[in-house]
PDB file of C-alpha atoms and ligand atoms in Angstrom:
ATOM      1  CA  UNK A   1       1.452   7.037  23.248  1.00 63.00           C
ATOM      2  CA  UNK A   2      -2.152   7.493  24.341  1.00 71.00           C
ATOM      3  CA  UNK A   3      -4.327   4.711  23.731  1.00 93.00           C
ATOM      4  CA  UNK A   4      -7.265   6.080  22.134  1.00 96.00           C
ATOM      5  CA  UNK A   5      -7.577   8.862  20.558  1.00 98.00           C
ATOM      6  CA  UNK A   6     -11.306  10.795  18.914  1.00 98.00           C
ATOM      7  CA  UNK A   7     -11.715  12.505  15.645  1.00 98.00           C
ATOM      8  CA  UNK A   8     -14.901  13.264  14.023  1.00 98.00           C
ATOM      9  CA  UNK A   9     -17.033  10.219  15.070  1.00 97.00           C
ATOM     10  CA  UNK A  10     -13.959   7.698  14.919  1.00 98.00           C
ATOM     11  CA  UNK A  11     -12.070   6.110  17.732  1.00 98.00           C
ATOM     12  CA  UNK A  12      -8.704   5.284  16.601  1.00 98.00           C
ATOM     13  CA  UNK A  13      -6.057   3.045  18.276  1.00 98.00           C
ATOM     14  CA  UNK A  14      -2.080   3.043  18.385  1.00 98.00           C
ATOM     15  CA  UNK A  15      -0.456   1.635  14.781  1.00 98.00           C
ATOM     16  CA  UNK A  16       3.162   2.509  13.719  1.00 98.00           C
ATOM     17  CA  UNK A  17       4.983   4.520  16.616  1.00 98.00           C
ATOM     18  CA  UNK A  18       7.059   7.591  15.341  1.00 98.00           C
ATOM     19  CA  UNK A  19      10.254   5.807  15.855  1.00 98.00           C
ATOM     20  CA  UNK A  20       9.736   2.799  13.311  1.00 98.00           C
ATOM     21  CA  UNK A  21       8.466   5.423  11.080  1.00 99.00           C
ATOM     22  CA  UNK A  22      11.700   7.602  11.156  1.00 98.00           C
ATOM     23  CA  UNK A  23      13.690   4.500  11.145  1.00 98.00           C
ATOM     24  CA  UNK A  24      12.054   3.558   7.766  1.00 98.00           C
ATOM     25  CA  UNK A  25      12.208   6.917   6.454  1.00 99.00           C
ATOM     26  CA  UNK A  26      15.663   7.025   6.433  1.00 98.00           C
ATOM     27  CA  UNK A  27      16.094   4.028   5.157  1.00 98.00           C
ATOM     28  CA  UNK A  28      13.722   4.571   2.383  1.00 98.00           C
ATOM     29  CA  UNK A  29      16.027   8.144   1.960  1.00 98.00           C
ATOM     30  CA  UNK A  30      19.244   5.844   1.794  1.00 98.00           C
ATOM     31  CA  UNK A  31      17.835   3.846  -0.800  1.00 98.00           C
ATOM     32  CA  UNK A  32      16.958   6.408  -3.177  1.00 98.00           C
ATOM     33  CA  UNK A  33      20.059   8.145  -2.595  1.00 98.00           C
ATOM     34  CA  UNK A  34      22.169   5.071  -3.418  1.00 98.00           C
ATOM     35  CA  UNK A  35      19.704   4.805  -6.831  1.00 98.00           C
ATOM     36  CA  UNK A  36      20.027   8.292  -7.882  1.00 98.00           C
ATOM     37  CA  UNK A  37      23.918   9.064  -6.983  1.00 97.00           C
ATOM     38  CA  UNK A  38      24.835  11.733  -9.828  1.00 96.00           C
ATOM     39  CA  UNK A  39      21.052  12.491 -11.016  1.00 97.00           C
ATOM     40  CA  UNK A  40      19.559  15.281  -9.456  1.00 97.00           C
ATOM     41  CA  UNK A  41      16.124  13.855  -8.864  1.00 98.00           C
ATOM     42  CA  UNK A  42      12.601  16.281  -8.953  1.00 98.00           C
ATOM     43  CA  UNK A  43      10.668  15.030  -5.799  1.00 98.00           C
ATOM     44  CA  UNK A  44       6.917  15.545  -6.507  1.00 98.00           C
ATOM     45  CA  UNK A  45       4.913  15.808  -3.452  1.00 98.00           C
ATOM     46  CA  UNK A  46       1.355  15.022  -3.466  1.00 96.00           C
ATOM     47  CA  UNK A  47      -0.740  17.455  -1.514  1.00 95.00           C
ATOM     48  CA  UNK A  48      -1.944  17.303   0.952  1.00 94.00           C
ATOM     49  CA  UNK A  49      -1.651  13.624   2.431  1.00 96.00           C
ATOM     50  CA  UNK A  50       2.139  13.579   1.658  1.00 98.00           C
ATOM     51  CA  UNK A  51       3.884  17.016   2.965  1.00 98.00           C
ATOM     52  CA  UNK A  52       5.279  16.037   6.278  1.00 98.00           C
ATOM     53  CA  UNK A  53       6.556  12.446   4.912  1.00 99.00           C
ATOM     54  CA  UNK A  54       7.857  14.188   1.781  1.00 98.00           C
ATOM     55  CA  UNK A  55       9.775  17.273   3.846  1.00 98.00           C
ATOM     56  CA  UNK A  56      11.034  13.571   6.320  1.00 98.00           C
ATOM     57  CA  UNK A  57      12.157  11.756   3.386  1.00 98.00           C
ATOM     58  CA  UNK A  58      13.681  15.111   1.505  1.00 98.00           C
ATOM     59  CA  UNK A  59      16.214  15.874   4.640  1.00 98.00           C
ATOM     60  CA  UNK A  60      17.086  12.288   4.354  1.00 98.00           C
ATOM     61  CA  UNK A  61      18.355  12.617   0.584  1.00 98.00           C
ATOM     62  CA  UNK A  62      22.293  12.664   0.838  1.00 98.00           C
ATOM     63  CA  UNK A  63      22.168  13.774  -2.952  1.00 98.00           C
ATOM     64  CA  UNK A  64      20.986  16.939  -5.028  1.00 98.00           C
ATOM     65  CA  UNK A  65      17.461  16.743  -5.179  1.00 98.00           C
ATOM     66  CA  UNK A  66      14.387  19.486  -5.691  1.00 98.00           C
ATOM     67  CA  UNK A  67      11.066  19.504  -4.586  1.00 97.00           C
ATOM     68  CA  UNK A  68       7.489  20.608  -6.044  1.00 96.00           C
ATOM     69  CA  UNK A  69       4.443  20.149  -5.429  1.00 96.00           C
ATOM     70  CA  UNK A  70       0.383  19.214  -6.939  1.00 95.00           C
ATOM     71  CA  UNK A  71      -2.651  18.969  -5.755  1.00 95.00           C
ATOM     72  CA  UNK A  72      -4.550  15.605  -6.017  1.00 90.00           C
ATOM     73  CA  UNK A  73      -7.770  14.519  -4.514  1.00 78.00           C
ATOM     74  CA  UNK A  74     -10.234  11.543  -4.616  1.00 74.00           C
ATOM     75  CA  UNK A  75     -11.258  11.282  -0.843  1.00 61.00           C
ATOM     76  CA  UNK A  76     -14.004  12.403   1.037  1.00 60.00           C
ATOM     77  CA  UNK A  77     -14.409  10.580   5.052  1.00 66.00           C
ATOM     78  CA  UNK A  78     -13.141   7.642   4.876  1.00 70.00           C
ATOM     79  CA  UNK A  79     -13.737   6.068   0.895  1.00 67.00           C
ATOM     80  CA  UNK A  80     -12.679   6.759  -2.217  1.00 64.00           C
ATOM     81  CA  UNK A  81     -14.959   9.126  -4.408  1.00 65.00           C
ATOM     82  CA  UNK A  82     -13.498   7.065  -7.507  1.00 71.00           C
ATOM     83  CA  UNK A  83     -13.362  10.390  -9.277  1.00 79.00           C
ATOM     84  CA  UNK A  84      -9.907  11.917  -9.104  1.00 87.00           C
ATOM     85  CA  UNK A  85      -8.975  16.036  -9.431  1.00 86.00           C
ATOM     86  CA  UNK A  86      -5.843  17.006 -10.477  1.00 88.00           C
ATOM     87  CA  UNK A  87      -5.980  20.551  -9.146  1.00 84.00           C
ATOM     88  CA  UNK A  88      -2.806  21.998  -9.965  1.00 83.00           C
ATOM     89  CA  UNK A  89      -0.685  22.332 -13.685  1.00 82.00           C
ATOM     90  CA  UNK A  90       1.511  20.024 -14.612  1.00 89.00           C
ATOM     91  CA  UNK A  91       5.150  21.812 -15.370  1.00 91.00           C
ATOM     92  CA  UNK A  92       6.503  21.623 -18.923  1.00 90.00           C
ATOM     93  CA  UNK A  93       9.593  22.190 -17.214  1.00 90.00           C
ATOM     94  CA  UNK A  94       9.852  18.792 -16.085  1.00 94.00           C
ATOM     95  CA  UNK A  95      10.456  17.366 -19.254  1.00 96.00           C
ATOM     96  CA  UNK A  96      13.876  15.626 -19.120  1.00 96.00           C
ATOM     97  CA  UNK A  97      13.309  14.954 -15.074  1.00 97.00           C
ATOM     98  CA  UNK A  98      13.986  11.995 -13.300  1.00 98.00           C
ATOM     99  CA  UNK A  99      10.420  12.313 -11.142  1.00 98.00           C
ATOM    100  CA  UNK A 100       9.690  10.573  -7.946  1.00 98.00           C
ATOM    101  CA  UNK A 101       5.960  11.153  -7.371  1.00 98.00           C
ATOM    102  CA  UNK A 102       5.980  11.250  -2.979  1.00 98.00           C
ATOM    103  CA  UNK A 103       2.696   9.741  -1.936  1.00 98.00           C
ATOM    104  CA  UNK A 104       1.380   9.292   1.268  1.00 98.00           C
ATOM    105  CA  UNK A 105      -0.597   6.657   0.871  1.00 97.00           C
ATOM    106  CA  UNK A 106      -1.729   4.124  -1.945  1.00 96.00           C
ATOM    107  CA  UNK A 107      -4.883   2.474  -1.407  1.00 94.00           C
ATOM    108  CA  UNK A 108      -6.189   1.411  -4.687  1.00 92.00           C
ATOM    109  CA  UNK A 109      -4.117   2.874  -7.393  1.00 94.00           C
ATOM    110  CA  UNK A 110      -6.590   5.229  -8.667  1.00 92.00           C
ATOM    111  CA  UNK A 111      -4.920   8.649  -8.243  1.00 92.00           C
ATOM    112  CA  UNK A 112      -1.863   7.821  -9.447  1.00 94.00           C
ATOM    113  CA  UNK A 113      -3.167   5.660 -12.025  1.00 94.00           C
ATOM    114  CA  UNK A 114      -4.952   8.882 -13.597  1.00 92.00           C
ATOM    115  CA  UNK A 115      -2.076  11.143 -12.358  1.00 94.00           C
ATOM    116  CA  UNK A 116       0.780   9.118 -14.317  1.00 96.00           C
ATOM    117  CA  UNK A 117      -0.371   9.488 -17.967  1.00 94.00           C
ATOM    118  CA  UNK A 118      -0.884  13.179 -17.233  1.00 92.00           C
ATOM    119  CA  UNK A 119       2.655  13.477 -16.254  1.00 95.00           C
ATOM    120  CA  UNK A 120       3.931  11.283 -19.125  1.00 95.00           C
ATOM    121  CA  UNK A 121       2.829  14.127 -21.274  1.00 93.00           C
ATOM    122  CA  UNK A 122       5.595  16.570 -20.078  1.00 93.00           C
ATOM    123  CA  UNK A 123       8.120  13.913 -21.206  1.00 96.00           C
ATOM    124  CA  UNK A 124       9.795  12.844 -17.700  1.00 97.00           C
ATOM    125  CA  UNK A 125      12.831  10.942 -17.896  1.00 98.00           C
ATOM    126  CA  UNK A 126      11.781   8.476 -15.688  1.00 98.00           C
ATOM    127  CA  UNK A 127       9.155   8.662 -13.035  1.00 98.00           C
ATOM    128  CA  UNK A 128       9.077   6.162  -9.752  1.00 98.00           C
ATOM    129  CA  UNK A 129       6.643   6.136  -6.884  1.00 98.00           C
ATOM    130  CA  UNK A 130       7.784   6.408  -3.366  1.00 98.00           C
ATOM    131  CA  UNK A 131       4.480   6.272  -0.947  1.00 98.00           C
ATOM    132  CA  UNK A 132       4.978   6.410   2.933  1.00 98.00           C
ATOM    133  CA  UNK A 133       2.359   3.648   3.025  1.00 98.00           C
ATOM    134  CA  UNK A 134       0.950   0.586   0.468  1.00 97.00           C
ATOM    135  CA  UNK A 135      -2.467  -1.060   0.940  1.00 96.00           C
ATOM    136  CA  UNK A 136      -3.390  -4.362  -0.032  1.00 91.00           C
ATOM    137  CA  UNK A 137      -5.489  -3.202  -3.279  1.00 89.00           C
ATOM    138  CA  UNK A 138      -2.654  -0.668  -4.347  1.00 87.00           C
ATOM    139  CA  UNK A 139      -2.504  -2.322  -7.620  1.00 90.00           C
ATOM    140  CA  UNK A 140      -6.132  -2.465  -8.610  1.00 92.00           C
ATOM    141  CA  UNK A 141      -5.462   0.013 -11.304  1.00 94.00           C
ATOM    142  CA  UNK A 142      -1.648  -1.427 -12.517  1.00 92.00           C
ATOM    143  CA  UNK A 143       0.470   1.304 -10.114  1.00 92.00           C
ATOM    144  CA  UNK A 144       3.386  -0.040  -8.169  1.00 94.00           C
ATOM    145  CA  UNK A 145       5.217   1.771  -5.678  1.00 97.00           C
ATOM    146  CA  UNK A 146       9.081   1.447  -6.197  1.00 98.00           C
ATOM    147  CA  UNK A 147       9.791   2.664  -2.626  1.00 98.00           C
ATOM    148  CA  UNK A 148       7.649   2.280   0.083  1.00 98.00           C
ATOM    149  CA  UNK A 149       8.313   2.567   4.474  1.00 98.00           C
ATOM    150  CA  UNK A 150       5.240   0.159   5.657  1.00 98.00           C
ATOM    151  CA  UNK A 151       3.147  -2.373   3.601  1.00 98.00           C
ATOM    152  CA  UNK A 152      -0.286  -2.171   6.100  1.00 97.00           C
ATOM    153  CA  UNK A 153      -3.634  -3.711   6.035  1.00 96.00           C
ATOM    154  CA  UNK A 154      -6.746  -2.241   4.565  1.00 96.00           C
ATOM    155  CA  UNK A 155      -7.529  -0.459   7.454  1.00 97.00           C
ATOM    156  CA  UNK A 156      -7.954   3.676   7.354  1.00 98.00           C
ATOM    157  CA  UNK A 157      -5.360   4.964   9.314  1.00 98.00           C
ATOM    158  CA  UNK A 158      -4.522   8.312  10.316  1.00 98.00           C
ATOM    159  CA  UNK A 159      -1.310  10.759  11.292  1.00 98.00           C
ATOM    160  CA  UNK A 160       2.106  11.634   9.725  1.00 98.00           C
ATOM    161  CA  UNK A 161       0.285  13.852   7.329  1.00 98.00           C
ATOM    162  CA  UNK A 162      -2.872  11.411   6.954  1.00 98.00           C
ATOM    163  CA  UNK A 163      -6.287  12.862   7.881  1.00 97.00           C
ATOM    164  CA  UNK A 164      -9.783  11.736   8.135  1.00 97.00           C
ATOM    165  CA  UNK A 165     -12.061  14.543   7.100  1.00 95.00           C
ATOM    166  CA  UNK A 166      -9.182  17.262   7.604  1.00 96.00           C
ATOM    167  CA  UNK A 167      -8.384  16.016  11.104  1.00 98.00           C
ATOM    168  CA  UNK A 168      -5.281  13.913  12.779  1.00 98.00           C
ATOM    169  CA  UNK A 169      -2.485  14.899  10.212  1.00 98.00           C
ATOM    170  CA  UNK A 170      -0.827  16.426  12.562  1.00 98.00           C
ATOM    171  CA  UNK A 171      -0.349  13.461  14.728  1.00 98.00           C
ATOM    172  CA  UNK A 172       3.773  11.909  14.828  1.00 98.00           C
ATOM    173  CA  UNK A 173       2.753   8.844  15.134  1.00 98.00           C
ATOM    174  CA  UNK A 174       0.111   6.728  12.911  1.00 98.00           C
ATOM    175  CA  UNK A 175      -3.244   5.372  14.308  1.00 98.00           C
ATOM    176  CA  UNK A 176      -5.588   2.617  13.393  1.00 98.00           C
ATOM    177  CA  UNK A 177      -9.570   3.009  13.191  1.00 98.00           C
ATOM    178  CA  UNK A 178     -11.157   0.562  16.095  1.00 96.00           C
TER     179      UNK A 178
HETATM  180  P1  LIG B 201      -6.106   5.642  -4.022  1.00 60.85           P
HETATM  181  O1  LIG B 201      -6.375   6.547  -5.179  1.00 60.85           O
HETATM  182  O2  LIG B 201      -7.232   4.688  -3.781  1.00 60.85           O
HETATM  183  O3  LIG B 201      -4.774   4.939  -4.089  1.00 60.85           O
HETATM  184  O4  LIG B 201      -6.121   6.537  -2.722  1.00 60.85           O
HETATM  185  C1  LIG B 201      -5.117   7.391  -2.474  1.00 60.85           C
HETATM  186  C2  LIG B 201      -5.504   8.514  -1.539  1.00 60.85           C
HETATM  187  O5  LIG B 201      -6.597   8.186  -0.671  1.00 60.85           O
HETATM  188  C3  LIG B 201      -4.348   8.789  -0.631  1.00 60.85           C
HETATM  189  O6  LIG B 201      -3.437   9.669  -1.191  1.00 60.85           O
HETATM  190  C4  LIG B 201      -5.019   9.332   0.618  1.00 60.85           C
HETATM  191  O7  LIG B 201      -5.190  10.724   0.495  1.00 60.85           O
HETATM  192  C5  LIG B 201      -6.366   8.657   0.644  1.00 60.85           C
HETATM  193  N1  LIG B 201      -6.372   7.494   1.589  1.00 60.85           N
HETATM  194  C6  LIG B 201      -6.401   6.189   1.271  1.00 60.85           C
HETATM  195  N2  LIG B 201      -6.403   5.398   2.368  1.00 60.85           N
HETATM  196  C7  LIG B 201      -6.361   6.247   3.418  1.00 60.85           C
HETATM  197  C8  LIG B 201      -6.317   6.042   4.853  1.00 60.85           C
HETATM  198  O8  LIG B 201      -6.307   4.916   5.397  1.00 60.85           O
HETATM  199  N3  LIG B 201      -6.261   7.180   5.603  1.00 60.85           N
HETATM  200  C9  LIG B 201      -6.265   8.437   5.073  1.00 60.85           C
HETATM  201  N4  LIG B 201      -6.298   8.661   3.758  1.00 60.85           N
HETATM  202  C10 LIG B 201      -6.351   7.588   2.934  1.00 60.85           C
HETATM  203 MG1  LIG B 202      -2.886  11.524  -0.885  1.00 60.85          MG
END
C-alpha cells in the first residue's frame, strides 16, 4: 500500500488493508448464512456508500438470498447535513421479507434511524442491519447494527465504496484522514 494518498484537499493515510477486510467479509457472510439457513433473505443495499461491500458480502451468502437497492443521502464533504433523503420508493413487495438493510457505514444513526420506520410501513418480517463499518456515535439516534466487519474510531475514512465528496470509493483498501 502507498502511504499517502490526495483527494480533494485531504491527505489520507493507510487504515484497514484489503485482506482483513475480505477476511471479515466472509466471516460476516458466514454468520448471516448460519442465521438465515431456510429463509431466503432480501438484502437491501444502501446506495451509494454500500455497493461494493454489499456485491462482497452477497457472493459470500451460502444461502438463497436477493438483492435491491435505495437511495439514501445525508452527507455532503466530510459532516453530516442532519437532513436525510430517501430518494428512491420503498417496495410494497417487501411485505412479508426478512430485510437486511447493507450499510456501509454508520456514523450517527441518523439515516437509518429515519430510513427504518419508512420501511416498517411495507410490513417486513424482520429487518436487521449489517454495516461494513460502526462509529463510536452509531447509536445516537437508537440504531444498532446486528452485523458489522470493523468497529473504528470517529475518524472519516475513505475506500471500499466510501467517498469523500465523490472521490476514493474506488480504493480496495480503506484509508484514514491525517
Ligand atoms: P449517519 O446517518 O450519521 O449514520 O451517517 C451515515 C452515512 O454518512 C454513511 O452511510 C456514509 O455515507 C456517510 N459517512 C459517515 N461517516 C463517513 C466516513 O468516515 N467516510 C465516508 N462517509 C461517511
Ligand atoms: Mg451510506
Amino acid at each position: 500500500m502507498e502511504q499517502r494518498i490526495s483527494l480533494h484537499d485531504k491527505h489520507f493515510v493507510p487504515c484497514i488493508g484489503r485482506e482483513l477486510i475480505a477476511e471479515k467479509v466472509a466471516a460476516v457472510g458466514a454468520e448471516i448464512s448460519a442465521d438465515y439457513a431456510g429463509r431466503r433473505p432480501l438484502l437491501l443495499a444502501v446506495l451509494n456508500g454500500s455497493f461494493i461491500f454489499a456485491a462482497d458480502l452477497f457472493r459470500h451468502l451460502a444461502i438463497e438470498a436477493e438483492i435491491a437497492f435505495v437511495k439514501l443521502s445525508s452527507y455532503s464533504g466530510t459532516a453530516s447535513t442532519g437532513k436525510v433523503n430517501i430518494e428512491s420508493v420503498i417496495d410494497p413487495l417487501w411485505l412479508g421479507r426478512d430485510i437486511i438493510i447493507v450499510e456501509d457505514i454508520i456514523d450517527t444513526g441518523r439515516t437509518l434511524a429515519a430510513f427504518v420506520p419508512e420501511l416498517q410501513k411495507v410490513n417486513p418480517a424482520s429487518i436487521k442491519i449489517a454495516s461494513f463499518l460502526v462509529k463510536p456515535d452509531a447509536q445516537q439516534f437508537g440504531i444498532a447494527a446486528h452485523y458489522t466487519a470493523f468497529h473504528i474510531n470517529n475518524l472519516f475514512v475513505v475506500g471500499y465504496g466510501l467517498d469523500y465528496d465523490g472521490l476514493g470509493r474506488n480504493l480496495p483498501d480503506l484509508w484514514v484522514v491525517e
